[in-house]
Tab-separated table of C-alpha atoms in Angstrom:
chain	number	residue	atom	x	y	z
A	3	ILE	CA	-2.297	-36.192	-2.413
A	4	PHE	CA	-1.524	-34.080	-5.438
A	5	PRO	CA	1.889	-33.333	-7.006
A	6	ALA	CA	3.423	-30.198	-5.549
A	7	HIS	CA	3.195	-28.313	-8.839
A	8	LEU	CA	-0.491	-28.987	-9.392
A	9	THR	CA	-3.204	-26.611	-8.255
A	10	VAL	CA	-6.586	-28.292	-8.016
A	11	ILE	CA	-9.755	-26.236	-7.968
A	12	PRO	CA	-12.270	-27.519	-5.413
A	13	SER	CA	-15.560	-28.940	-6.666
A	14	HIS	CA	-17.684	-26.054	-5.364
A	15	ILE	CA	-15.608	-23.675	-7.470
A	16	GLU	CA	-15.401	-25.972	-10.497
A	17	SER	CA	-19.184	-26.053	-10.541
A	18	LYS	CA	-19.169	-22.331	-11.317
A	19	GLY	CA	-17.434	-22.982	-14.604
A	20	PHE	CA	-13.768	-23.146	-13.600
A	21	VAL	CA	-11.588	-26.045	-14.691
A	22	ALA	CA	-8.826	-27.592	-12.588
A	23	THR	CA	-5.484	-26.796	-14.193
A	24	ALA	CA	-1.821	-26.830	-13.383
A	25	ALA	CA	-0.334	-23.459	-12.468
A	26	LYS	CA	0.680	-21.761	-15.713
A	27	GLU	CA	4.148	-20.351	-16.283
A	28	LYS	CA	4.373	-16.669	-17.125
A	29	ASN	CA	7.088	-16.744	-19.778
A	30	ASN	CA	7.530	-13.000	-20.027
A	31	MET	CA	8.602	-12.958	-16.366
A	32	CYS	CA	10.264	-16.333	-15.883
A	33	GLU	CA	12.620	-16.059	-18.825
A	34	GLY	CA	13.614	-12.437	-18.430
A	35	ASP	CA	12.486	-9.681	-16.142
A	36	MET	CA	12.401	-11.685	-12.920
A	37	SER	CA	15.215	-14.090	-13.835
A	38	ALA	CA	17.055	-13.575	-10.539
A	39	THR	CA	14.019	-14.826	-8.681
A	40	ALA	CA	12.941	-17.414	-11.238
A	41	SER	CA	16.336	-19.114	-11.217
A	42	ASN	CA	15.908	-19.869	-7.524
A	43	SER	CA	12.247	-20.904	-7.685
A	44	VAL	CA	10.845	-24.382	-7.342
A	45	LEU	CA	7.468	-25.793	-8.218
A	46	ARG	CA	5.277	-25.253	-5.193
A	47	GLY	CA	1.828	-26.116	-3.988
A	48	PRO	CA	-0.692	-23.439	-3.054
A	49	ASP	CA	0.283	-20.849	-0.462
A	50	PRO	CA	-1.184	-21.156	3.026
A	51	LYS	CA	-3.709	-18.514	3.993
A	52	ILE	CA	-2.234	-15.730	6.124
A	53	ILE	CA	-4.942	-16.089	8.764
A	54	ASP	CA	-3.918	-19.738	9.234
A	55	LEU	CA	-0.263	-18.751	9.601
A	56	LEU	CA	-1.202	-16.145	12.208
A	57	GLN	CA	-3.248	-18.610	14.211
A	58	GLN	CA	-0.329	-21.043	14.267
A	59	ARG	CA	2.260	-18.522	15.462
A	60	ASP	CA	3.940	-18.491	18.841
A	61	GLU	CA	2.971	-15.217	20.515
A	62	LYS	CA	6.534	-14.799	21.783
A	63	ASN	CA	7.931	-14.492	18.248
A	64	PRO	CA	6.888	-11.351	16.339
A	65	PHE	CA	6.774	-11.528	12.542
A	66	THR	CA	7.463	-9.141	9.706
A	67	SER	CA	5.715	-8.787	6.383
A	68	LEU	CA	6.746	-6.706	3.380
A	69	GLU	CA	5.007	-4.699	0.678
A	70	PHE	CA	6.323	-3.917	-2.803
A	71	PHE	CA	5.034	-2.162	-5.914
A	72	PRO	CA	5.557	-2.899	-9.635
A	73	PRO	CA	8.396	-0.729	-11.010
A	74	ARG	CA	7.944	1.306	-14.179
A	75	THR	CA	10.842	-0.138	-16.203
A	76	ASP	CA	12.078	-3.575	-17.252
A	77	ALA	CA	15.318	-2.891	-15.373
A	78	GLY	CA	13.332	-2.048	-12.268
A	79	VAL	CA	11.321	-5.268	-12.508
A	80	LYS	CA	14.489	-7.319	-12.900
A	81	ASN	CA	16.120	-5.592	-9.937
A	82	LEU	CA	12.996	-6.125	-7.856
A	83	GLY	CA	13.284	-9.862	-8.508
A	84	ALA	CA	16.768	-9.875	-6.993
A	85	ARG	CA	15.616	-7.772	-4.029
A	86	LEU	CA	12.669	-10.084	-3.357
A	87	GLU	CA	15.055	-13.025	-3.156
A	88	ARG	CA	17.457	-11.190	-0.825
A	89	MET	CA	14.749	-9.935	1.506
A	90	LYS	CA	13.047	-13.317	1.639
A	91	ASN	CA	16.297	-14.856	2.882
A	92	ASN	CA	17.349	-12.010	5.172
A	93	VAL	CA	14.046	-11.066	6.797
A	94	GLN	CA	11.959	-14.207	6.235
A	95	PRO	CA	8.655	-12.323	5.975
A	96	LEU	CA	5.505	-14.167	6.961
A	97	PHE	CA	3.945	-12.846	3.741
A	98	SER	CA	4.703	-10.300	1.025
A	99	ASP	CA	2.294	-7.892	-0.688
A	100	ILE	CA	2.387	-6.601	-4.241
A	101	THR	CA	0.222	-3.591	-5.031
A	102	TRP	CA	-2.219	-3.370	-7.934
A	103	GLY	CA	-1.366	0.210	-8.914
A	104	ALA	CA	-3.459	3.374	-8.856
A	105	GLY	CA	-6.418	3.136	-11.212
A	106	GLY	CA	-5.644	-0.511	-11.964
A	107	SER	CA	-2.609	0.668	-13.937
A	108	THR	CA	-0.363	-2.318	-13.209
A	109	ALA	CA	-2.856	-5.194	-13.288
A	110	GLY	CA	-0.909	-7.499	-15.611
A	111	LEU	CA	2.488	-6.754	-14.119
A	112	SER	CA	1.187	-7.024	-10.555
A	113	MET	CA	-0.175	-10.480	-11.343
A	114	ASP	CA	3.072	-11.594	-12.977
A	115	ILE	CA	5.138	-10.437	-10.009
A	116	ALA	CA	2.734	-12.054	-7.528
A	117	LEU	CA	3.014	-15.382	-9.358
A	118	GLN	CA	6.795	-15.120	-9.337
A	119	MET	CA	6.790	-14.249	-5.642
A	120	HIS	CA	4.803	-17.416	-4.986
A	121	LYS	CA	7.155	-19.555	-7.066
A	122	ALA	CA	10.194	-18.061	-5.323
A	123	GLY	CA	8.948	-18.987	-1.844
A	124	HIS	CA	7.076	-15.882	-0.689
A	125	VAL	CA	3.522	-16.187	0.590
A	126	ALA	CA	2.110	-13.737	-1.943
A	127	ASN	CA	-0.597	-11.317	-0.841
A	128	LEU	CA	-1.997	-9.839	-4.056
A	129	HIS	CA	-3.744	-6.482	-3.970
A	130	LEU	CA	-6.908	-6.311	-6.069
A	131	THR	CA	-8.944	-3.153	-6.611
A	132	CYS	CA	-12.322	-2.136	-7.995
A	133	THR	CA	-10.833	0.550	-10.261
A	134	ASN	CA	-10.809	0.084	-14.057
A	135	MET	CA	-11.609	-3.614	-13.660
A	136	THR	CA	-13.401	-3.964	-16.983
A	137	LYS	CA	-12.244	-6.268	-19.755
A	138	GLU	CA	-12.015	-4.877	-23.264
A	139	GLY	CA	-14.578	-6.429	-25.569
A	140	ASP	CA	-16.537	-8.074	-22.742
A	141	SER	CA	-19.958	-6.840	-21.739
A	142	ASP	CA	-19.553	-8.324	-18.253
A	143	PRO	CA	-18.153	-5.545	-16.028
A	144	LEU	CA	-16.807	-8.179	-13.618
A	145	ALA	CA	-14.981	-10.284	-16.211
A	146	ALA	CA	-11.568	-8.824	-15.395
A	147	VAL	CA	-12.061	-9.500	-11.685
A	148	ARG	CA	-13.048	-13.104	-12.414
A	149	ASP	CA	-10.014	-13.539	-14.662
A	150	ALA	CA	-7.672	-12.061	-12.043
A	151	LEU	CA	-8.994	-14.315	-9.286
A	152	ARG	CA	-8.844	-17.397	-11.497
A	153	THR	CA	-5.276	-16.636	-12.630
A	154	ALA	CA	-4.206	-16.082	-9.036
A	155	TYR	CA	-5.901	-19.262	-7.855
A	156	GLU	CA	-4.468	-21.404	-10.622
A	157	GLY	CA	-1.037	-19.957	-9.881
A	158	GLY	CA	-1.133	-21.041	-6.240
A	159	ILE	CA	-1.950	-17.651	-4.698
A	160	ARG	CA	-4.356	-17.907	-1.792
A	161	ASN	CA	-4.307	-14.390	-0.320
A	162	ILE	CA	-5.964	-11.242	-1.651
A	163	VAL	CA	-6.059	-7.678	-0.325
A	164	ALA	CA	-9.486	-6.351	-1.341
A	165	LEU	CA	-9.385	-2.586	-1.928
A	166	ARG	CA	-11.479	0.087	-3.570
A	167	GLY	CA	-8.368	1.539	-5.199
A	168	ASP	CA	-7.127	5.026	-6.012
A	169	PRO	CA	-8.508	7.190	-8.849
A	170	ALA	CA	-7.403	6.391	-12.386
A	171	SER	CA	-4.743	8.419	-14.198
A	172	GLY	CA	-5.507	12.123	-14.415
A	173	GLU	CA	-8.504	11.900	-12.088
A	174	THR	CA	-8.768	13.370	-8.608
A	175	GLU	CA	-11.946	11.587	-7.515
A	176	TRP	CA	-12.715	7.875	-7.534
A	177	THR	CA	-15.630	6.695	-9.673
A	178	ALA	CA	-16.989	3.183	-10.111
A	179	SER	CA	-16.977	1.464	-13.494
A	180	GLU	CA	-20.473	1.090	-14.942
A	181	GLY	CA	-21.969	-2.092	-13.538
A	182	GLY	CA	-18.847	-2.771	-11.475
A	183	PHE	CA	-18.086	-2.737	-7.781
A	184	THR	CA	-18.548	0.459	-5.830
A	185	CYS	CA	-16.346	-0.352	-2.830
A	186	ALA	CA	-14.058	-2.925	-1.240
A	187	LEU	CA	-17.027	-4.472	0.568
A	188	ASP	CA	-18.493	-5.496	-2.803
A	189	LEU	CA	-15.198	-7.150	-3.714
A	190	VAL	CA	-14.997	-9.061	-0.414
A	191	LYS	CA	-18.537	-10.371	-0.907
A	192	PHE	CA	-17.793	-11.365	-4.498
A	193	ILE	CA	-14.658	-13.315	-3.601
A	194	ARG	CA	-16.499	-15.193	-0.871
A	195	SER	CA	-19.458	-15.929	-3.162
A	196	GLU	CA	-17.215	-17.272	-5.926
A	197	TYR	CA	-14.520	-19.043	-3.916
A	198	GLY	CA	-15.887	-19.689	-0.460
A	199	ASP	CA	-13.026	-19.892	2.041
A	200	GLU	CA	-10.354	-20.775	-0.525
A	201	PHE	CA	-8.787	-17.293	-0.365
A	202	GLY	CA	-7.622	-15.438	2.709
A	203	ILE	CA	-8.843	-11.851	2.428
A	204	ALA	CA	-7.215	-8.766	3.926
A	205	VAL	CA	-8.801	-5.322	3.941
A	206	ALA	CA	-7.488	-1.868	4.734
A	207	GLY	CA	-8.051	-0.114	8.035
A	208	TYR	CA	-7.600	3.635	8.519
A	209	PRO	CA	-6.590	4.605	12.086
A	210	GLU	CA	-6.927	8.307	11.240
A	211	GLY	CA	-9.893	7.850	8.910
A	212	HIS	CA	-9.858	7.333	5.153
A	213	PRO	CA	-8.377	10.393	3.388
A	214	ASP	CA	-11.752	10.962	1.712
A	215	ALA	CA	-13.356	11.190	5.169
A	216	ILE	CA	-10.854	13.720	6.513
A	217	THR	CA	-12.053	17.329	6.657
A	218	ASP	CA	-10.162	20.622	6.473
A	219	LEU	CA	-11.224	22.495	9.606
A	220	LYS	CA	-12.160	26.115	9.955
A	221	GLU	CA	-10.522	28.086	12.746
A	222	GLU	CA	-13.500	27.831	15.110
A	223	GLU	CA	-13.729	24.074	14.468
A	224	VAL	CA	-10.123	23.576	15.522
A	225	THR	CA	-10.787	24.994	18.980
A	226	ASN	CA	-13.868	22.781	19.378
A	227	MET	CA	-12.227	19.447	18.549
A	228	THR	CA	-12.951	16.557	20.916
A	229	GLU	CA	-10.075	14.775	22.670
A	230	ALA	CA	-10.459	11.850	20.261
A	231	GLU	CA	-10.235	14.207	17.277
A	232	LYS	CA	-7.158	15.920	18.720
A	233	GLY	CA	-5.490	12.517	18.956
A	234	ARG	CA	-5.806	11.764	15.233
A	235	CYS	CA	-5.766	15.228	13.606
A	236	SER	CA	-3.002	16.386	11.285
A	237	PHE	CA	-1.561	19.820	10.581
A	238	MET	CA	0.158	20.713	7.326
A	239	ASP	CA	0.538	23.850	5.223
A	240	GLY	CA	-1.302	25.890	7.852
A	241	VAL	CA	-4.406	23.668	7.751
A	242	THR	CA	-5.703	21.359	10.495
A	243	ARG	CA	-7.421	18.250	9.175
A	244	VAL	CA	-9.304	15.506	10.963
A	245	CYS	CA	-11.771	12.707	10.491
A	246	LYS	CA	-14.570	14.066	12.651
A	247	ASP	CA	-16.069	11.776	15.271
A	248	GLU	CA	-19.269	11.200	13.298
A	249	ASP	CA	-17.276	10.298	10.172
A	250	TYR	CA	-14.890	8.113	12.161
A	251	GLU	CA	-17.884	6.176	13.470
A	252	LYS	CA	-19.073	5.618	9.898
A	253	GLU	CA	-15.597	4.331	9.054
A	254	MET	CA	-15.778	1.842	11.918
A	255	VAL	CA	-19.231	0.625	10.876
A	256	TYR	CA	-17.995	0.083	7.316
A	257	LEU	CA	-14.871	-1.726	8.496
A	258	LYS	CA	-17.002	-4.111	10.538
A	259	GLU	CA	-19.156	-4.747	7.473
A	260	LYS	CA	-16.041	-5.772	5.542
A	261	VAL	CA	-14.953	-8.131	8.295
A	262	ASP	CA	-18.451	-9.572	8.729
A	263	ALA	CA	-18.587	-10.151	4.963
A	264	GLY	CA	-15.519	-12.373	5.127
A	265	ALA	CA	-12.301	-10.400	5.604
A	266	ASP	CA	-9.796	-12.343	7.768
A	267	ILE	CA	-7.293	-9.630	8.649
A	268	ILE	CA	-6.899	-5.852	8.586
A	269	ILE	CA	-3.710	-4.103	7.448
A	270	THR	CA	-3.640	-0.454	8.426
A	271	GLN	CA	-2.833	2.644	6.464
A	272	MET	CA	0.530	4.131	7.409
A	273	PHE	CA	0.804	6.237	10.551
A	274	PHE	CA	3.641	7.928	12.430
A	275	ASP	CA	2.071	8.152	15.886
A	276	THR	CA	1.734	4.797	17.658
A	277	ALA	CA	-1.020	6.156	19.927
A	278	VAL	CA	-3.199	6.460	16.820
A	279	TYR	CA	-2.822	2.727	16.163
A	280	THR	CA	-3.440	1.594	19.734
A	281	THR	CA	-6.566	3.776	19.963
A	282	PHE	CA	-7.785	2.398	16.644
A	283	VAL	CA	-7.343	-1.230	17.722
A	284	ARG	CA	-9.176	-0.651	20.983
A	285	ASP	CA	-11.970	1.143	19.106
A	286	CYS	CA	-12.240	-1.857	16.777
A	287	ARG	CA	-12.377	-4.336	19.647
A	288	SER	CA	-15.086	-2.345	21.421
A	289	ARG	CA	-17.200	-2.606	18.268
A	290	GLY	CA	-16.821	-6.339	17.836
A	291	ILE	CA	-14.057	-6.290	15.220
A	292	ASP	CA	-11.938	-9.141	16.556
A	293	CYS	CA	-9.718	-10.177	13.624
A	294	PRO	CA	-5.928	-9.501	13.590
A	295	ILE	CA	-5.048	-5.848	12.894
A	296	ILE	CA	-1.532	-5.558	11.480
A	297	PRO	CA	0.119	-2.115	11.628
A	298	GLY	CA	1.327	-0.749	8.286
A	299	LEU	CA	4.636	1.110	8.645
A	300	MET	CA	6.038	3.479	6.039
A	301	CYS	CA	9.822	3.428	6.104
A	302	ILE	CA	11.340	6.917	6.079
A	303	ASN	CA	13.901	6.831	3.255
A	304	ALA	CA	13.847	10.449	2.069
A	305	VAL	CA	12.464	13.733	3.388
A	306	ALA	CA	10.717	14.596	0.121
A	307	GLY	CA	9.034	11.200	0.007
A	308	PHE	CA	7.973	11.461	3.640
A	309	ASN	CA	6.438	14.890	3.117
A	310	LYS	CA	4.693	13.859	-0.089
A	311	MET	CA	3.107	10.723	1.366
A	312	ALA	CA	2.096	12.456	4.595
A	313	LYS	CA	0.360	15.147	2.555
A	314	PHE	CA	-1.272	12.746	0.100
A	315	CYS	CA	-2.637	10.492	2.861
A	316	LYS	CA	-3.330	13.417	5.249
A	317	THR	CA	-1.313	11.579	7.872
A	318	ARG	CA	-0.783	12.897	11.378
A	319	VAL	CA	2.793	14.049	11.975
A	320	THR	CA	3.462	15.050	15.585
A	321	PRO	CA	5.167	18.423	16.175
A	322	ALA	CA	8.218	16.620	17.562
A	323	LEU	CA	8.588	14.436	14.465
A	324	ARG	CA	7.994	17.389	12.164
A	325	GLN	CA	10.765	19.349	13.855
A	326	VAL	CA	13.273	16.506	13.571
A	327	VAL	CA	12.449	15.845	9.902
A	328	ASP	CA	12.694	19.543	9.033
A	329	ASP	CA	16.094	19.744	10.743
A	330	LEU	CA	17.585	16.686	9.012
A	331	PRO	CA	20.669	17.474	6.900
A	332	ASP	CA	20.546	17.135	3.131
A	333	ASP	CA	22.278	13.774	3.363
A	334	PRO	CA	20.553	10.538	2.203
A	335	ASP	CA	22.518	8.395	4.669
A	336	ALA	CA	21.569	10.632	7.589
A	337	VAL	CA	17.896	10.485	6.593
A	338	LYS	CA	17.963	6.685	6.373
A	339	ALA	CA	19.752	6.490	9.728
A	340	PHE	CA	16.922	8.518	11.231
A	341	GLY	CA	14.411	6.297	9.442
A	342	ILE	CA	15.955	3.297	11.195
A	343	GLU	CA	16.035	5.042	14.577
A	344	PHE	CA	12.457	6.317	14.391
A	345	GLY	CA	11.117	3.120	12.843
A	346	THR	CA	12.721	0.993	15.549
A	347	LYS	CA	11.193	3.164	18.282
A	348	MET	CA	7.736	2.860	16.719
A	349	CYS	CA	8.033	-0.899	16.279
A	350	ARG	CA	9.114	-1.433	19.885
A	351	GLU	CA	6.177	0.616	21.140
A	352	LEU	CA	3.784	-1.369	18.948
A	353	LEU	CA	5.086	-4.760	20.044
A	354	GLU	CA	5.147	-3.711	23.699
A	355	SER	CA	1.495	-2.629	23.445
A	356	GLY	CA	0.508	-6.277	23.147
A	357	LEU	CA	-1.958	-5.391	20.378
A	358	THR	CA	-0.017	-6.877	17.467
A	359	LEU	CA	2.259	-9.839	16.825
A	360	GLY	CA	3.638	-8.436	13.610
A	361	LEU	CA	4.877	-5.451	11.631
A	362	HIS	CA	4.002	-4.764	7.997
A	363	PHE	CA	6.624	-2.649	6.212
A	364	TYR	CA	5.837	-0.484	3.203
A	365	THR	CA	9.329	-0.975	1.787
A	366	LEU	CA	9.100	1.435	-1.184
A	367	ASN	CA	11.020	-1.364	-2.972
A	368	LEU	CA	14.105	-0.561	-0.871
A	369	GLU	CA	15.830	-2.560	1.843
A	370	LYS	CA	18.325	-0.578	3.936
A	371	VAL	CA	15.845	0.908	6.438
A	372	VAL	CA	13.923	-2.374	6.744
A	373	TYR	CA	17.161	-4.253	7.465
A	374	GLY	CA	18.217	-1.627	9.990
A	375	ILE	CA	14.941	-1.815	11.905
A	376	ALA	CA	14.840	-5.619	11.761
A	377	GLU	CA	18.413	-5.805	13.068
A	378	GLN	CA	17.627	-3.511	16.007
A	379	LEU	CA	14.613	-5.656	16.874
A	380	GLY	CA	16.540	-8.916	16.565
A	381	LEU	CA	14.425	-9.972	13.579
A	382	LEU	CA	17.166	-10.116	10.957
A	383	THR	CA	18.031	-13.721	10.178
A	384	LYS	CA	21.682	-12.952	9.418
A	385	GLU	CA	24.104	-10.066	9.170
A	386	VAL	CA	23.672	-8.466	5.767
A	387	GLU	CA	24.667	-5.410	3.803
A	388	SER	CA	21.900	-3.711	1.884
A	389	ASN	CA	22.301	-3.089	-1.825
A	390	GLU	CA	20.401	-0.026	-3.028
A	391	ALA	CA	22.545	0.800	-6.037
A	392	ASP	CA	19.438	0.201	-8.130
A	393	ALA	CA	17.264	2.640	-6.165
A	394	ALA	CA	16.743	4.904	-9.183
A	395	THR	CA	14.940	2.074	-10.996
A	396	MET	CA	12.437	1.622	-8.157
A	397	VAL	CA	9.846	4.090	-9.397
A	398	ALA	CA	6.208	3.005	-9.429
A	399	VAL	CA	4.160	2.952	-12.623
A	400	GLY	CA	1.603	5.231	-11.012
A	401	SER	CA	4.376	7.671	-10.117
A	402	ALA	CA	4.281	8.874	-13.710
A	403	TRP	CA	0.956	10.525	-12.872
A	404	ALA	CA	1.716	13.883	-11.393
A	405	ARG	CA	0.037	14.872	-8.133
A	406	GLU	CA	0.066	17.997	-5.997
A	407	GLY	CA	3.568	18.627	-4.668
A	408	ASP	CA	5.332	16.923	-7.586
A	409	HIS	CA	8.139	18.647	-9.464
A	410	VAL	CA	7.520	18.963	-13.196
A	411	LYS	CA	9.231	20.392	-16.242
A	412	THR	CA	7.451	22.526	-18.812
A	413	LEU	CA	8.237	24.591	-21.877
A	414	TYR	CA	8.500	27.580	-19.528
A	415	GLY	CA	10.875	25.982	-17.038
A	416	ASN	CA	10.555	23.737	-13.996
A	417	GLY	CA	7.967	24.105	-11.278
A	418	ILE	CA	5.853	22.482	-8.582
A	419	ILE	CA	2.218	21.442	-8.954
A	420	THR	CA	0.223	23.298	-6.314
A	421	GLU	CA	-3.247	22.373	-7.574
A	422	LEU	CA	-4.612	19.615	-9.805
A	423	ARG	CA	-8.075	20.197	-11.215
A	424	ASP	CA	-10.673	17.603	-12.184
A	425	ASP	CA	-10.202	18.366	-15.888
A	426	GLY	CA	-6.484	17.522	-15.664
A	427	VAL	CA	-5.269	21.120	-15.707
A	428	ALA	CA	-2.461	21.715	-13.224
A	429	LYS	CA	-1.542	24.954	-11.514
A	430	ILE	CA	2.273	25.021	-11.578
A	431	GLU	CA	4.317	27.436	-9.509
A	432	MET	CA	7.369	28.269	-11.634
A	433	LYS	CA	10.657	27.940	-9.781
A	434	ASN	CA	12.953	29.943	-12.014
A	435	TRP	CA	10.885	33.105	-12.312
A	436	LEU	CA	10.605	35.760	-9.646
A	437	LEU	CA	8.317	38.756	-9.680
A	438	ALA	CA	8.357	41.908	-7.606
A	439	GLY	CA	7.990	41.257	-3.908
A	440	GLY	CA	9.392	37.750	-4.239
A	441	GLN	CA	6.235	36.409	-5.848
A	442	LYS	CA	6.452	33.361	-8.084
A	443	PRO	CA	4.218	33.233	-11.163
A	444	ALA	CA	1.943	30.267	-11.796
A	445	ALA	CA	1.096	28.591	-15.092
A	446	TYR	CA	-2.080	26.634	-15.797
A	447	LEU	CA	-1.220	23.760	-18.107
A	448	ARG	CA	-2.919	20.616	-19.385
A	449	LYS	CA	-1.207	17.313	-18.574
A	450	GLU	CA	0.232	16.951	-22.096
A	451	HIS	CA	2.185	20.174	-21.520
A	452	TYR	CA	4.144	19.139	-18.430
A	453	GLU	CA	6.212	16.123	-17.442
A	454	LYS	CA	6.979	14.822	-13.975
A	455	ILE	CA	10.590	15.021	-12.766
A	456	PHE	CA	11.863	11.947	-10.914
């Protein structure tokens, strides 16, 4: 029996060159940024693996889990610490995710927050990606991955979400680091080879297909879609998009490879049509993918955010949902009220399907909509009032990287990015200029000549 604060590395891992150590304090977080959480933390032993928690659960009691991202500012990080503490007490999530950031942009901060989450009583589920995972001055392209896993292990974290990751800053296509991993499957295999069963591993599942596997259809292709394709297609900006059946099958084969390589659970990409999730789960089961598949649910907090994420992920939005969202008044409270109403309906349908015991909320670092849904489902541990006075500080690090649809300011006025080229040049439709016939001029500017508006 070891003291609660001591993390001991098993012999089969120690033999690979690791040394058993006590979990190290992260002073830059404990003494400042995350003080609200740190003040309530206690020395803890290693987290349980999520798969073990799921196997121990009573099927009559659904669970929630939460996902957060590292904020851009010190104030945001401090406020997130307070929110983590509140939501842990009010929702009692089975586990809590912290993202790694597009292009590996938040690696250090993500790790610090994950360690604090663990110390504060969350079961931390740390995202880890293959993007930009090289260590400066080290010829080993996997050194940064090894360091991240060792730091997490020594800090008591026992759950990893293995992901390929989004493109790095200013890039539109994902590319592997030289000598590094090429996909999440490589990362799953590496973790298992280095640590055996010491970590629980989650991977992503895409009920509508990975965005990179979704195709813009020509008019004649739209009319020839199969019933399965019609059930997962999306329509936005006059374009119908779908992961074609042959590509969807490739997605399923790859997902099974990740599970066969050692992934314990699947957490899905967001969706807004529950039929997409239920079809996906049944498709997985028919192909021998038998692990838990937890639905990922994006909370609707703002119309602009909803539209942006749906476009970025090429997510299916049913005509009925599109109509309601388009008709919502320009009132933040009304939008959040709808987010609670719609989210509750989705969650009830998912739980009633019998295909999941839990609900994974992409919180966007906010709490009001999550509390509202949890209350309607009887999953709120006590009556609470949400505090989102700090919402303006909850902006992700990666949000500084402009994408299509973002509002930006330039020397020539404000505008909207309508196209982002591989070389970083953005096509910006200027808002304040108007030409004959109501046309709006466009400027083509390099990224140093425009700045995102939050």
